[in-house]
Amino acid sequence: MNTFLPGRPARVAVIQDLSGFGRCSLTVILPILSAMGIQACPVPTAVLSTHTGGMGEVVFRDLTDYIEPALEHYRRLDLEFECVYSGFLGSEAQIDHCLRFFRSFPDALSVVDPVMGDHGKPYRTYTPEMRSRMRELVAVADLITPNLTEASILLGAAYSAAPITRSDAKSMLVRLSELGPRAVVVTGVELASGERMANIGFDRERSTFWCVPGDYVPVCYPGTGDIFASVLTGGLLSGDSLPIAMDKASRFTEIAIKTTYGYGTDPRHGVMLEKTLSWLTQRNTFQNYQSL
């Protein structure tokens, strides 16, 4: 018998690393989901003193051996999760543990943020074997949220930073969906039709393509992919359609980036989430999405 009370918030098992400083992974995902009325249950894959983006020698503790016992404990408690959401993973063993999590909660929304690289290059820790095995997670996902680099890795295609046509964007989304997921959202795509930057999506069940254009800001902050994916997930769990959830995630990420850019803080410190989080608790209208 399940142990939760009627009317409880939706519950998400978030399988991610915890970086103590730098505003990324669990330190942004947990407050975002909570602000959206979602119960976030962290399943940390590792603990780091900071993220690994230019912050010097990082103190690192691997928690691979924690994930499976945590899952077994949740199963003994007969807990239910409405969503299982995985992000950056540090080893093939962690991919195996994520697969067990997804299979243990077959009715939950399965979200895979295939964090493997950026700017055309895979992260140093992502071996060819891990990049190949990420497709196993993608195959069981309901939703994936790669950036353009990760989309290229998943498809085994050469990365190009050149703007792409809407036709090519649709083709990429369809090919990614053929790997397994029902919905695909690719972030940070420059379209040849004039949008400087856009997030694009495909709902396979409805055969609909979506685009949310945004403003380009000439700076990179860690954690923005985590922010986008967590708002998108929270939106879907709150009953939003895919384009509405994409719009919400795109707007909040852009607000956080623009706010931080205006203060001129060190980009390595991440976005100023504390100054923008309240936006998620307000009643907003969404009309920036469009058909791709």
mmCIF file of N, CA and C in Angstrom, residues 162-175 189-202 209-214 288-292:
data_model
loop_
_atom_site.group_PDB
_atom_site.id
_atom_site.type_symbol
_atom_site.label_atom_id
_atom_site.label_comp_id
_atom_site.label_asym_id
_atom_site.label_seq_id
_atom_site.Cartn_x
_atom_site.Cartn_y
_atom_site.Cartn_z
ATOM 1 N N ALA A 162 26.880 26.131 -37.417
ATOM 2 C CA ALA A 162 26.201 26.970 -38.416
ATOM 3 C C ALA A 162 24.696 26.923 -38.215
ATOM 4 N N PRO A 163 24.003 28.021 -38.521
ATOM 5 C CA PRO A 163 22.536 28.013 -38.423
ATOM 6 C C PRO A 163 21.950 26.905 -39.283
ATOM 7 N N ILE A 164 20.838 26.314 -38.809
ATOM 8 C CA ILE A 164 20.217 25.230 -39.557
ATOM 9 C C ILE A 164 18.813 25.655 -39.996
ATOM 10 N N THR A 165 18.376 25.087 -41.086
ATOM 11 C CA THR A 165 17.042 25.400 -41.595
ATOM 12 C C THR A 165 15.995 24.721 -40.717
ATOM 13 N N ARG A 166 14.776 25.199 -40.816
ATOM 14 C CA ARG A 166 13.695 24.582 -40.056
ATOM 15 C C ARG A 166 13.470 23.139 -40.520
ATOM 16 N N SER A 167 13.654 22.879 -41.779
ATOM 17 C CA SER A 167 13.505 21.517 -42.287
ATOM 18 C C SER A 167 14.536 20.586 -41.661
ATOM 19 N N ASP A 168 15.802 21.044 -41.595
ATOM 20 C CA ASP A 168 16.846 20.226 -40.982
ATOM 21 C C ASP A 168 16.607 20.071 -39.479
ATOM 22 N N ALA A 169 16.082 21.117 -38.841
ATOM 23 C CA ALA A 169 15.778 21.033 -37.414
ATOM 24 C C ALA A 169 14.712 19.978 -37.162
ATOM 25 N N LYS A 170 13.674 19.949 -37.972
ATOM 26 C CA LYS A 170 12.630 18.939 -37.826
ATOM 27 C C LYS A 170 13.193 17.536 -38.032
ATOM 28 N N SER A 171 14.052 17.394 -39.037
ATOM 29 C CA SER A 171 14.649 16.091 -39.307
ATOM 30 C C SER A 171 15.466 15.614 -38.108
ATOM 31 N N MET A 172 16.226 16.511 -37.495
ATOM 32 C CA MET A 172 17.020 16.150 -36.316
ATOM 33 C C MET A 172 16.125 15.706 -35.168
ATOM 34 N N LEU A 173 15.044 16.432 -34.932
ATOM 35 C CA LEU A 173 14.133 16.090 -33.848
ATOM 36 C C LEU A 173 13.490 14.719 -34.072
ATOM 37 N N VAL A 174 13.084 14.450 -35.304
ATOM 38 C CA VAL A 174 12.462 13.163 -35.608
ATOM 39 C C VAL A 174 13.463 12.029 -35.402
ATOM 40 N N ARG A 175 14.687 12.213 -35.882
ATOM 41 C CA ARG A 175 15.697 11.160 -35.723
ATOM 42 C C ARG A 175 16.013 10.910 -34.255
ATOM 43 N N VAL A 189 19.648 26.259 -30.272
ATOM 44 C CA VAL A 189 19.772 26.045 -31.707
ATOM 45 C C VAL A 189 19.621 27.389 -32.431
ATOM 46 N N GLU A 190 20.556 27.679 -33.313
ATOM 47 C CA GLU A 190 20.438 28.882 -34.135
ATOM 48 C C GLU A 190 19.793 28.506 -35.463
ATOM 49 N N LEU A 191 18.645 29.106 -35.731
ATOM 50 C CA LEU A 191 17.905 28.787 -36.948
ATOM 51 C C LEU A 191 18.258 29.745 -38.075
ATOM 52 N N ALA A 192 18.314 29.207 -39.281
ATOM 53 C CA ALA A 192 18.683 30.016 -40.445
ATOM 54 C C ALA A 192 17.601 31.014 -40.822
ATOM 55 N N SER A 193 16.406 30.858 -40.245
ATOM 56 C CA SER A 193 15.298 31.752 -40.593
ATOM 57 C C SER A 193 15.366 33.091 -39.880
ATOM 58 N N GLY A 194 16.407 33.291 -39.073
ATOM 59 C CA GLY A 194 16.603 34.618 -38.498
ATOM 60 C C GLY A 194 16.656 34.679 -36.991
ATOM 61 N N GLU A 195 16.100 33.660 -36.296
ATOM 62 C CA GLU A 195 16.188 33.662 -34.835
ATOM 63 C C GLU A 195 17.644 33.476 -34.415
ATOM 64 N N ARG A 196 18.104 34.365 -33.549
ATOM 65 C CA ARG A 196 19.483 34.262 -33.097
ATOM 66 C C ARG A 196 19.699 32.975 -32.313
ATOM 67 N N MET A 197 18.739 32.623 -31.472
ATOM 68 C CA MET A 197 18.843 31.408 -30.676
ATOM 69 C C MET A 197 17.435 30.929 -30.376
ATOM 70 N N ALA A 198 17.236 29.618 -30.342
ATOM 71 C CA ALA A 198 15.902 29.083 -30.086
ATOM 72 C C ALA A 198 16.010 27.718 -29.427
ATOM 73 N N ASN A 199 14.964 27.350 -28.702
ATOM 74 C CA ASN A 199 14.787 25.994 -28.204
ATOM 75 C C ASN A 199 13.691 25.361 -29.042
ATOM 76 N N ILE A 200 13.932 24.160 -29.526
ATOM 77 C CA ILE A 200 12.997 23.518 -30.441
ATOM 78 C C ILE A 200 12.551 22.177 -29.874
ATOM 79 N N GLY A 201 11.320 21.780 -30.193
ATOM 80 C CA GLY A 201 10.794 20.547 -29.632
ATOM 81 C C GLY A 201 9.911 19.787 -30.591
ATOM 82 N N PHE A 202 9.722 18.499 -30.273
ATOM 83 C CA PHE A 202 8.891 17.617 -31.088
ATOM 84 C C PHE A 202 8.100 16.702 -30.172
ATOM 85 N N PHE A 209 5.626 20.084 -34.015
ATOM 86 C CA PHE A 209 6.951 20.660 -33.833
ATOM 87 C C PHE A 209 6.796 22.062 -33.254
ATOM 88 N N TRP A 210 7.693 22.423 -32.325
ATOM 89 C CA TRP A 210 7.572 23.702 -31.634
ATOM 90 C C TRP A 210 8.904 24.430 -31.578
ATOM 91 N N CYS A 211 8.811 25.737 -31.480
ATOM 92 C CA CYS A 211 9.996 26.592 -31.414
ATOM 93 C C CYS A 211 9.715 27.730 -30.447
ATOM 94 N N VAL A 212 10.674 28.004 -29.564
ATOM 95 C CA VAL A 212 10.591 29.160 -28.677
ATOM 96 C C VAL A 212 11.856 29.983 -28.886
ATOM 97 N N PRO A 213 11.775 31.071 -29.651
ATOM 98 C CA PRO A 213 12.959 31.909 -29.881
ATOM 99 C C PRO A 213 13.300 32.722 -28.643
ATOM 100 N N GLY A 214 14.572 33.099 -28.544
ATOM 101 C CA GLY A 214 15.009 33.904 -27.408
ATOM 102 C C GLY A 214 16.107 34.861 -27.815
ATOM 103 N N ASN A 288 4.968 33.034 -26.485
ATOM 104 C CA ASN A 288 6.155 33.199 -27.319
ATOM 105 C C ASN A 288 6.454 31.973 -28.154
ATOM 106 N N TYR A 289 5.788 30.846 -27.839
ATOM 107 C CA TYR A 289 6.027 29.625 -28.628
ATOM 108 C C TYR A 289 5.354 29.752 -29.987
ATOM 109 N N GLN A 290 5.872 28.992 -30.928
ATOM 110 C CA GLN A 290 5.319 28.988 -32.280
ATOM 111 C C GLN A 290 5.589 27.635 -32.913
ATOM 112 N N SER A 291 4.869 27.336 -33.967
ATOM 113 C CA SER A 291 5.123 26.094 -34.699
ATOM 114 C C SER A 291 6.462 26.203 -35.408
ATOM 115 N N LEU A 292 7.198 25.102 -35.425
ATOM 116 C CA LEU A 292 8.498 25.079 -36.100
ATOM 117 C C LEU A 292 8.267 24.829 -37.596
#
